[in-house]
Amino acid sequence: MTFSTLQGLVCTQTGQHARADALQNLSPAGAPYFADYDLEAAARTLRPDAMAGRPQSMWRYHEVLPAPGSDAIVSLGEGMTPLLAAPRLAASLGLKHLTVKDEGRNPTGSFKDRGMSAAMTMAKHLGVKHLIIPTAGNAGGSASSYAARAGIGIDVLVPGDAPAANHDECRRAGAAVTLVDGFLDECGRRAAAIAEAEGWFELSTFKEPYRVEGKKTMAYELAEQLAGALPDAIVYPTGGGTGLVAMWKAFDEMEALGWIGSARPRMISVQAEGCAPLVRAFEAGAETAEPWADATTKVSGLRAPKVLADALCLKAIRESGGTAIAVPDAAMFEFVSRAGRTEGLNVCPEGAACLAALPKLLARGDLGADERIVVFNTATPHKYGDLLAGIS
Ligand SMILES: *Cc1c(COP(=O)(O)O)cnc(C)c1O
């Protein structure tokens, strides 16, 4: 049995191949790489009926994940998060079938852990000694914990006004934290310059090819939890866009593996009104997104003014028949509370953004009242400190 069927990397823009047994960032064309698997070989063992005895983590899908063997995996027990029905919240919105995939249950409290487990596994395997990562918040804490788990040094560049809990969790895991006066894009520019000067490996969203691989397991789990009956629509909060693009990749893989047919959920991307580069590009019919000049949202996971994988995000939204929509911060805070009161759900503001978008999507005709809708709650609200302090 082949543990992983990873056979190389492919440039998402030119289709050019690259080796997976060497460290890679962006392709020569400046585009992200996607991992490429021998799906025919993977299909022999990765079957829905063979999953029962497998580990209760995302590594149960090891044939389509990057790891040379089970001993090489850098894991803290990420994935296999619950899919929770929200019938009262659904009824209050005029919906029939609403479920929430609760990514707040991951080891450091966000879905970022899936990507970091995969990325750190390959970084360790390929001999990386020191990493650097720009982050708006949750990615830093996650990367710090997984780097510690892997025994790799790490520098984190984070906006000074990101939640204090995010700075603290990085330091607790032994990371060197630099507070940057600026947004995620400024952190990214500096990280690239430092990586170059110091010879460190950069773990930025999409610049590193395997974070997407970890995140795609959200879609595999959804298929498993719903016994192959994927929802009509997936509503996902979008910052850098990895979650959206990763799940879109996973659906193609799952079809090739024989897990699902050709039907796809509509991918609905939710951003903050104060930073909505993808929504603006979607509405303009553009294939790429211009950076957002002055991000005003306070919600860290949605403060990504520049979307490196803009073309991939817009393609996934359009090919799926989905849409993009922006909501104000105040509506997110309202739905943090509403999810708590009606269902006992602990949702972060980014997850609440998706709930807040539902009434608008219904009114616009982008969702039908009878449709099966899955909303992703991407993190626990417990790290947001002051931002949620007054919410009740
Ligand atoms: C990073 C993050 C997002 C945005 O995720 P992408 O997949 O990069 O678009 C959304 N919510 C939370 C809580 C995050 O930490």
CSV table of C-alpha atoms and ligand atoms in Angstrom, one decimal:
chain,number,residue,atom,x,y,z
A,1,MET,CA,0.0,0.0,0.0
A,2,THR,CA,1.3,3.5,-0.9
A,3,PHE,CA,1.0,5.8,2.1
A,4,SER,CA,0.9,9.0,0.1
A,5,THR,CA,0.4,9.0,-3.7
A,6,LEU,CA,2.0,12.4,-4.1
A,7,GLN,CA,3.9,12.5,-7.4
A,8,GLY,CA,4.8,16.1,-7.9
A,9,LEU,CA,3.6,19.7,-8.1
A,10,VAL,CA,1.9,21.4,-10.9
A,11,CYS,CA,1.8,25.2,-11.6
A,12,THR,CA,-1.8,26.3,-11.4
A,13,GLN,CA,-1.2,28.9,-14.2
A,14,THR,CA,1.0,27.1,-16.7
A,15,GLY,CA,0.6,23.4,-15.9
A,16,GLN,CA,4.4,23.2,-15.6
A,17,HIS,CA,5.6,20.3,-13.3
A,18,ALA,CA,7.9,20.6,-10.3
A,19,ARG,CA,9.4,18.1,-8.0
A,20,ALA,CA,7.8,17.5,-4.6
A,21,ASP,CA,11.1,16.2,-3.1
A,22,ALA,CA,12.6,19.7,-3.0
A,23,LEU,CA,11.4,22.9,-1.2
A,24,GLN,CA,9.1,25.0,-3.4
A,25,ASN,CA,7.4,28.4,-3.1
A,26,LEU,CA,5.7,30.0,-6.1
A,27,SER,CA,6.2,28.6,-9.6
A,28,PRO,CA,8.5,30.5,-12.0
A,29,ALA,CA,5.3,32.1,-13.4
A,30,GLY,CA,4.7,33.5,-9.9
A,31,ALA,CA,1.6,31.3,-9.4
A,32,PRO,CA,0.8,28.8,-6.6
A,33,TYR,CA,1.6,25.2,-7.1
A,34,PHE,CA,-0.9,22.4,-6.5
A,35,ALA,CA,0.1,19.0,-5.3
A,36,ASP,CA,-0.6,16.2,-7.8
A,37,TYR,CA,-1.4,12.6,-6.8
A,38,ASP,CA,-1.7,9.3,-8.5
A,39,LEU,CA,-5.4,9.1,-7.9
A,40,GLU,CA,-5.8,5.8,-9.6
A,41,ALA,CA,-3.5,4.2,-7.1
A,42,ALA,CA,-5.1,6.2,-4.2
A,43,ALA,CA,-8.6,4.9,-5.2
A,44,ARG,CA,-7.5,1.3,-4.5
A,45,THR,CA,-7.4,1.9,-0.8
A,46,LEU,CA,-9.0,5.3,-0.2
A,47,ARG,CA,-12.6,4.2,-0.3
A,48,PRO,CA,-15.6,5.4,1.7
A,49,ASP,CA,-16.2,1.8,2.9
A,50,ALA,CA,-12.6,1.4,4.1
A,51,MET,CA,-12.6,4.5,6.4
A,52,ALA,CA,-14.0,3.0,9.6
A,53,GLY,CA,-10.8,1.9,11.3
A,54,ARG,CA,-8.8,4.9,10.4
A,55,PRO,CA,-7.4,7.6,12.7
A,56,GLN,CA,-9.8,10.3,13.9
A,57,SER,CA,-7.8,13.1,12.3
A,58,MET,CA,-7.4,14.5,8.8
A,59,TRP,CA,-4.6,12.0,8.2
A,60,ARG,CA,-7.2,9.3,7.6
A,61,TYR,CA,-7.0,10.6,4.0
A,62,HIS,CA,-3.2,10.0,3.9
A,63,GLU,CA,-3.2,8.7,0.3
A,64,VAL,CA,-4.0,12.2,-0.9
A,65,LEU,CA,-1.9,14.1,1.6
A,66,PRO,CA,1.8,14.9,1.6
A,67,ALA,CA,3.7,12.6,4.0
A,68,PRO,CA,6.3,10.0,3.1
A,69,GLY,CA,5.0,7.7,5.8
A,70,SER,CA,3.0,7.7,9.0
A,71,ASP,CA,6.1,8.3,11.2
A,72,ALA,CA,6.8,11.5,9.3
A,73,ILE,CA,3.5,13.2,10.2
A,74,VAL,CA,3.6,16.3,12.3
A,75,SER,CA,0.2,16.2,14.0
A,76,LEU,CA,-1.6,17.6,17.0
A,77,GLY,CA,-4.9,15.7,16.2
A,78,GLU,CA,-6.4,18.1,13.7
A,79,GLY,CA,-9.5,17.5,11.7
A,80,MET,CA,-12.6,15.3,12.0
A,81,THR,CA,-14.6,18.3,13.4
A,82,PRO,CA,-18.3,17.9,14.0
A,83,LEU,CA,-21.0,18.9,11.5
A,84,LEU,CA,-23.8,20.3,13.7
A,85,ALA,CA,-27.4,20.8,12.7
A,86,ALA,CA,-28.7,24.3,13.6
A,87,PRO,CA,-32.5,23.8,13.2
A,88,ARG,CA,-33.7,26.7,15.4
A,89,LEU,CA,-31.3,29.2,13.8
A,90,ALA,CA,-32.4,27.8,10.4
A,91,ALA,CA,-36.1,28.2,11.2
A,92,SER,CA,-35.5,31.8,12.4
A,93,LEU,CA,-33.9,32.6,9.1
A,94,GLY,CA,-36.6,30.8,7.0
A,95,LEU,CA,-34.3,27.9,6.1
A,96,LYS,CA,-34.9,24.2,6.4
A,97,HIS,CA,-31.5,22.6,6.4
A,98,LEU,CA,-28.6,24.5,8.0
A,99,THR,CA,-25.5,22.7,9.4
A,100,VAL,CA,-22.3,24.2,10.8
A,101,LYS,CA,-18.9,22.5,10.4
A,102,ASP,CA,-17.2,23.6,13.6
A,103,GLU,CA,-13.5,24.1,12.9
A,104,GLY,CA,-13.1,25.8,16.3
A,105,ARG,CA,-12.5,22.3,17.7
A,106,ASN,CA,-9.0,22.1,16.1
A,107,PRO,CA,-5.9,21.9,18.3
A,108,THR,CA,-5.1,25.7,18.3
A,109,GLY,CA,-8.8,26.6,17.7
A,110,SER,CA,-8.9,27.3,14.0
A,111,PHE,CA,-9.0,25.4,10.6
A,112,LYS,CA,-5.5,26.8,10.0
A,113,ASP,CA,-4.2,23.7,11.9
A,114,ARG,CA,-5.1,21.4,9.0
A,115,GLY,CA,-2.9,23.4,6.6
A,116,MET,CA,-0.1,23.7,9.1
A,117,SER,CA,0.0,20.0,9.9
A,118,ALA,CA,0.5,19.2,6.2
A,119,ALA,CA,3.0,22.1,5.6
A,120,MET,CA,5.0,21.3,8.7
A,121,THR,CA,5.2,17.6,7.8
A,122,MET,CA,6.8,18.4,4.5
A,123,ALA,CA,9.0,21.2,5.9
A,124,LYS,CA,10.4,18.8,8.4
A,125,HIS,CA,10.8,16.0,5.8
A,126,LEU,CA,12.7,18.3,3.5
A,127,GLY,CA,15.0,19.5,6.2
A,128,VAL,CA,13.8,23.0,6.9
A,129,LYS,CA,15.5,24.5,10.0
A,130,HIS,CA,13.8,27.9,10.3
A,131,LEU,CA,10.5,29.2,9.0
A,132,ILE,CA,8.9,32.6,8.7
A,133,ILE,CA,5.2,33.4,8.3
A,134,PRO,CA,3.2,36.6,7.9
A,135,THR,CA,-0.2,36.2,9.6
A,136,ALA,CA,-3.4,38.3,10.3
A,137,GLY,CA,-3.9,36.2,13.5
A,138,ASN,CA,-4.8,32.6,13.7
A,139,ALA,CA,-2.3,31.2,11.2
A,140,GLY,CA,0.6,32.5,13.5
A,141,GLY,CA,-0.6,30.6,16.6
A,142,SER,CA,-1.1,27.5,14.5
A,143,ALA,CA,2.2,27.7,12.7
A,144,SER,CA,4.0,28.3,16.0
A,145,SER,CA,2.5,25.2,17.7
A,146,TYR,CA,3.2,22.9,14.7
A,147,ALA,CA,6.7,24.3,14.3
A,148,ALA,CA,7.4,23.5,18.0
A,149,ARG,CA,5.9,20.0,17.4
A,150,ALA,CA,8.3,19.6,14.5
A,151,GLY,CA,11.3,21.0,16.2
A,152,ILE,CA,11.7,23.8,13.7
A,153,GLY,CA,12.5,27.5,14.6
A,154,ILE,CA,9.9,30.1,13.6
A,155,ASP,CA,9.5,33.9,13.2
A,156,VAL,CA,6.0,35.3,13.0
A,157,LEU,CA,5.1,38.7,11.6
A,158,VAL,CA,1.7,39.9,12.8
A,159,PRO,CA,-0.1,43.2,12.6
A,160,GLY,CA,0.3,45.0,16.0
A,161,ASP,CA,-3.5,45.3,16.3
A,162,ALA,CA,-4.2,41.6,15.8
A,163,PRO,CA,-5.9,40.0,18.8
A,164,ALA,CA,-3.4,39.9,21.7
A,165,ALA,CA,-4.3,36.2,22.2
A,166,ASN,CA,-2.7,35.6,18.8
A,167,HIS,CA,0.6,37.2,19.8
A,168,ASP,CA,0.5,35.3,23.1
A,169,GLU,CA,-0.1,31.9,21.6
A,170,CYS,CA,2.8,32.3,19.2
A,171,ARG,CA,5.2,33.3,22.1
A,172,ARG,CA,4.0,30.5,24.3
A,173,ALA,CA,4.9,28.1,21.5
A,174,GLY,CA,8.4,29.5,21.4
A,175,ALA,CA,8.1,31.7,18.2
A,176,ALA,CA,9.9,35.0,17.8
A,177,VAL,CA,7.1,37.5,17.2
A,178,THR,CA,7.5,40.8,15.4
A,179,LEU,CA,4.5,43.3,15.6
A,180,VAL,CA,4.2,45.1,12.3
A,181,ASP,CA,2.6,48.5,11.7
A,182,GLY,CA,0.3,47.5,8.8
A,183,PHE,CA,-1.9,44.8,7.5
A,184,LEU,CA,-1.3,41.2,6.4
A,185,ASP,CA,0.1,42.4,3.0
A,186,GLU,CA,2.7,44.5,4.7
A,187,CYS,CA,3.7,41.5,6.9
A,188,GLY,CA,3.9,39.4,3.8
A,189,ARG,CA,6.3,41.9,2.0
A,190,ARG,CA,8.6,42.0,5.0
A,191,ALA,CA,8.5,38.2,5.5
A,192,ALA,CA,9.5,37.7,1.9
A,193,ALA,CA,12.5,40.1,2.3
A,194,ILE,CA,13.6,38.5,5.5
A,195,ALA,CA,13.3,34.9,4.2
A,196,GLU,CA,15.5,35.9,1.2
A,197,ALA,CA,18.1,37.6,3.4
A,198,GLU,CA,18.2,34.8,6.1
A,199,GLY,CA,17.7,31.8,3.9
A,200,TRP,CA,14.5,30.9,5.8
A,201,PHE,CA,11.6,29.0,4.3
A,202,GLU,CA,8.4,31.1,3.8
A,203,LEU,CA,5.1,29.6,4.9
A,204,SER,CA,2.8,32.3,3.5
A,205,THR,CA,-0.6,31.3,2.2
A,206,PHE,CA,-0.4,29.8,-1.3
A,207,LYS,CA,3.4,30.5,-1.5
A,208,GLU,CA,3.8,27.2,0.4
A,209,PRO,CA,2.2,24.4,-1.6
A,210,TYR,CA,0.9,22.1,1.2
A,211,ARG,CA,-1.2,24.2,3.4
A,212,VAL,CA,-3.9,23.9,0.7
A,213,GLU,CA,-3.6,20.1,1.0
A,214,GLY,CA,-4.4,20.1,4.7
A,215,LYS,CA,-7.3,22.4,4.2
A,216,LYS,CA,-8.9,20.4,1.5
A,217,THR,CA,-9.6,17.7,4.0
A,218,MET,CA,-12.6,19.8,5.1
A,219,ALA,CA,-14.3,18.7,1.9
A,220,TYR,CA,-13.3,15.0,2.3
A,221,GLU,CA,-14.8,15.1,5.8
A,222,LEU,CA,-17.9,16.7,4.6
A,223,ALA,CA,-18.4,14.0,2.0
A,224,GLU,CA,-17.8,11.3,4.6
A,225,GLN,CA,-20.1,12.9,7.2
A,226,LEU,CA,-22.8,13.3,4.6
A,227,ALA,CA,-22.3,9.9,3.1
A,228,GLY,CA,-21.5,11.4,-0.3
A,229,ALA,CA,-24.6,13.6,-0.5
A,230,LEU,CA,-22.8,17.0,-0.7
A,231,PRO,CA,-24.8,20.1,0.2
A,232,ASP,CA,-26.4,22.5,-2.3
A,233,ALA,CA,-24.2,25.3,-1.1
A,234,ILE,CA,-21.2,25.9,1.1
A,235,VAL,CA,-20.9,29.3,2.7
A,236,TYR,CA,-17.3,30.1,3.6
A,237,PRO,CA,-15.6,33.2,5.1
A,238,THR,CA,-12.8,34.2,2.8
A,239,GLY,CA,-9.6,36.0,3.6
A,240,GLY,CA,-6.6,34.5,1.7
A,241,GLY,CA,-9.0,32.1,0.0
A,242,THR,CA,-7.2,28.8,0.8
A,243,GLY,CA,-10.2,27.1,2.3
A,244,LEU,CA,-12.4,27.8,-0.7
A,245,VAL,CA,-9.8,26.8,-3.3
A,246,ALA,CA,-8.7,23.8,-1.3
A,247,MET,CA,-12.2,22.4,-1.1
A,248,TRP,CA,-12.7,23.0,-4.8
A,249,LYS,CA,-9.6,21.0,-5.5
A,250,ALA,CA,-10.8,18.2,-3.2
A,251,PHE,CA,-14.1,17.8,-5.1
A,252,ASP,CA,-12.2,17.1,-8.3
A,253,GLU,CA,-10.0,14.6,-6.6
A,254,MET,CA,-13.1,12.9,-4.9
A,255,GLU,CA,-14.8,12.6,-8.3
A,256,ALA,CA,-11.7,11.0,-9.7
A,257,LEU,CA,-11.6,8.6,-6.7
A,258,GLY,CA,-15.2,7.7,-7.3
A,259,TRP,CA,-16.5,9.2,-4.0
A,260,ILE,CA,-18.8,11.7,-5.7
A,261,GLY,CA,-20.4,12.5,-9.1
A,262,SER,CA,-20.0,15.6,-11.2
A,263,ALA,CA,-22.4,17.7,-9.2
A,264,ARG,CA,-20.8,20.3,-6.9
A,265,PRO,CA,-22.0,22.5,-4.1
A,266,ARG,CA,-22.2,26.2,-5.0
A,267,MET,CA,-19.3,27.9,-3.3
A,268,ILE,CA,-20.4,31.1,-1.6
A,269,SER,CA,-17.6,33.4,-0.5
A,270,VAL,CA,-18.3,35.8,2.4
A,271,GLN,CA,-16.0,38.8,3.1
A,272,ALA,CA,-16.2,41.9,5.3
A,273,GLU,CA,-17.6,45.1,3.9
A,274,GLY,CA,-14.5,46.8,5.1
A,275,CYS,CA,-12.2,44.5,3.1
A,276,ALA,CA,-13.9,42.8,0.2
A,277,PRO,CA,-11.5,42.5,-2.8
A,278,LEU,CA,-13.1,39.2,-4.1
A,279,VAL,CA,-16.6,40.5,-3.8
A,280,ARG,CA,-15.7,43.6,-5.8
A,281,ALA,CA,-13.9,41.5,-8.5
A,282,PHE,CA,-16.8,39.0,-8.7
A,283,GLU,CA,-19.3,41.8,-9.1
A,284,ALA,CA,-17.2,43.5,-11.8
A,285,GLY,CA,-16.9,40.2,-13.7
A,286,ALA,CA,-13.1,40.4,-13.3
A,287,GLU,CA,-10.8,37.4,-13.4
A,288,THR,CA,-8.4,38.9,-10.8
A,289,ALA,CA,-8.8,41.1,-7.7
A,290,GLU,CA,-7.2,44.4,-7.1
A,291,PRO,CA,-5.8,44.9,-3.5
A,292,TRP,CA,-8.2,46.6,-1.1
A,293,ALA,CA,-6.8,50.0,-0.3
A,294,ASP,CA,-7.9,50.7,3.3
A,295,ALA,CA,-9.2,47.7,5.1
A,296,THR,CA,-11.4,48.8,8.0
A,297,THR,CA,-12.8,45.5,9.2
A,298,LYS,CA,-11.7,44.6,12.8
A,299,VAL,CA,-12.1,40.9,12.1
A,300,SER,CA,-8.6,39.5,11.7
A,301,GLY,CA,-9.4,36.4,9.6
A,302,LEU,CA,-11.1,38.6,6.9
A,303,ARG,CA,-8.4,41.3,6.9
A,304,ALA,CA,-6.6,40.1,3.8
A,305,PRO,CA,-6.4,43.1,1.4
A,306,LYS,CA,-4.4,41.3,-1.3
A,307,VAL,CA,-5.5,37.8,-2.4
A,308,LEU,CA,-2.6,36.0,-4.0
A,309,ALA,CA,-4.8,33.2,-5.3
A,310,ASP,CA,-7.4,35.6,-6.5
A,311,ALA,CA,-7.8,33.9,-9.9
A,312,LEU,CA,-8.3,30.5,-8.3
A,313,CYS,CA,-10.9,31.8,-5.9
A,314,LEU,CA,-12.9,33.6,-8.5
A,315,LYS,CA,-12.8,30.5,-10.8
A,316,ALA,CA,-14.0,28.3,-8.0
A,317,ILE,CA,-16.9,30.6,-7.2
A,318,ARG,CA,-17.9,31.0,-10.8
A,319,GLU,CA,-17.5,27.4,-11.9
A,320,SER,CA,-19.6,26.2,-9.0
A,321,GLY,CA,-22.4,28.7,-9.8
A,322,GLY,CA,-21.7,30.4,-6.5
A,323,THR,CA,-21.5,34.0,-5.5
A,324,ALA,CA,-19.6,36.4,-3.3
A,325,ILE,CA,-21.1,38.7,-0.7
A,326,ALA,CA,-19.9,41.2,1.9
A,327,VAL,CA,-21.4,41.9,5.4
A,328,PRO,CA,-20.6,44.6,7.9
A,329,ASP,CA,-18.7,43.8,11.2
A,330,ALA,CA,-21.8,44.7,13.2
A,331,ALA,CA,-23.8,42.0,11.6
A,332,MET,CA,-21.1,39.5,12.4
A,333,PHE,CA,-21.1,40.4,16.0
A,334,GLU,CA,-24.9,40.1,16.1
A,335,PHE,CA,-24.7,36.6,14.7
A,336,VAL,CA,-22.0,35.5,17.1
A,337,SER,CA,-24.6,36.2,19.8
A,338,ARG,CA,-27.5,34.8,17.8
A,339,ALA,CA,-25.7,31.5,17.2
A,340,GLY,CA,-24.8,31.3,20.9
A,341,ARG,CA,-28.4,32.0,22.1
A,342,THR,CA,-30.4,29.9,19.6
A,343,GLU,CA,-28.1,26.9,19.3
A,344,GLY,CA,-25.3,27.1,21.9
A,345,LEU,CA,-22.8,27.4,19.1
A,346,ASN,CA,-19.5,29.1,19.8
A,347,VAL,CA,-18.8,30.9,16.5
A,348,CYS,CA,-16.0,33.3,15.6
A,349,PRO,CA,-16.8,36.5,13.8
A,350,GLU,CA,-15.7,35.0,10.5
A,351,GLY,CA,-18.1,32.1,10.9
A,352,ALA,CA,-20.8,34.5,12.0
A,353,ALA,CA,-20.2,36.5,8.8
A,354,CYS,CA,-21.4,33.5,6.9
A,355,LEU,CA,-24.5,33.2,9.1
A,356,ALA,CA,-25.1,37.0,8.7
A,357,ALA,CA,-24.9,36.6,4.9
A,358,LEU,CA,-27.8,34.0,4.8
A,359,PRO,CA,-30.7,36.4,5.0
A,360,LYS,CA,-29.2,38.5,2.2
A,361,LEU,CA,-28.5,35.5,0.1
A,362,LEU,CA,-32.1,34.3,0.5
A,363,ALA,CA,-33.4,37.7,-0.4
A,364,ARG,CA,-31.2,37.9,-3.5
A,365,GLY,CA,-32.3,34.4,-4.6
A,366,ASP,CA,-28.8,33.1,-4.2
A,367,LEU,CA,-30.1,30.5,-1.8
A,368,GLY,CA,-33.4,28.6,-1.7
A,369,ALA,CA,-35.3,28.0,1.5
A,370,ASP,CA,-35.3,24.3,1.0
A,371,GLU,CA,-31.7,23.9,0.1
A,372,ARG,CA,-29.1,22.1,2.2
A,373,ILE,CA,-26.6,24.6,3.4
A,374,VAL,CA,-23.3,24.1,5.2
A,375,VAL,CA,-21.7,27.1,6.9
A,376,PHE,CA,-18.1,26.8,8.1
A,377,ASN,CA,-17.3,28.2,11.5
A,378,THR,CA,-13.5,28.6,10.9
A,379,ALA,CA,-12.4,29.2,14.5
A,380,THR,CA,-13.2,29.4,18.2
A,381,PRO,CA,-14.4,32.9,19.4
A,382,HIS,CA,-12.3,32.5,22.5
A,383,LYS,CA,-9.2,34.2,21.1
A,384,TYR,CA,-10.9,37.5,20.0
A,385,GLY,CA,-10.7,39.2,23.4
A,386,ASP,CA,-11.8,42.8,23.3
A,387,LEU,CA,-13.5,42.5,20.0
A,388,LEU,CA,-16.2,40.3,21.4
A,389,ALA,CA,-16.0,41.6,25.0
A,390,GLY,CA,-19.2,43.6,25.0
A,391,ILE,CA,-21.3,41.2,22.9
A,392,SER,CA,-24.2,39.6,24.6
B,1,LIG,C1,-7.6,32.6,8.1
B,1,LIG,C2,-9.0,32.7,8.5
B,1,LIG,C3,-10.0,32.8,7.6
B,1,LIG,C4,-9.8,33.0,6.1
B,1,LIG,O1,-9.4,31.8,5.5
B,1,LIG,P1,-8.8,31.6,4.1
B,1,LIG,O2,-9.0,30.2,3.8
B,1,LIG,O3,-7.4,32.0,4.1
B,1,LIG,O4,-9.6,32.5,3.2
B,1,LIG,C5,-11.4,32.8,8.0
B,1,LIG,N1,-11.6,32.6,9.3
B,1,LIG,C6,-10.7,32.5,10.2
B,1,LIG,C7,-11.1,32.4,11.7
B,1,LIG,C8,-9.4,32.5,9.9
B,1,LIG,O5,-8.4,32.4,10.8
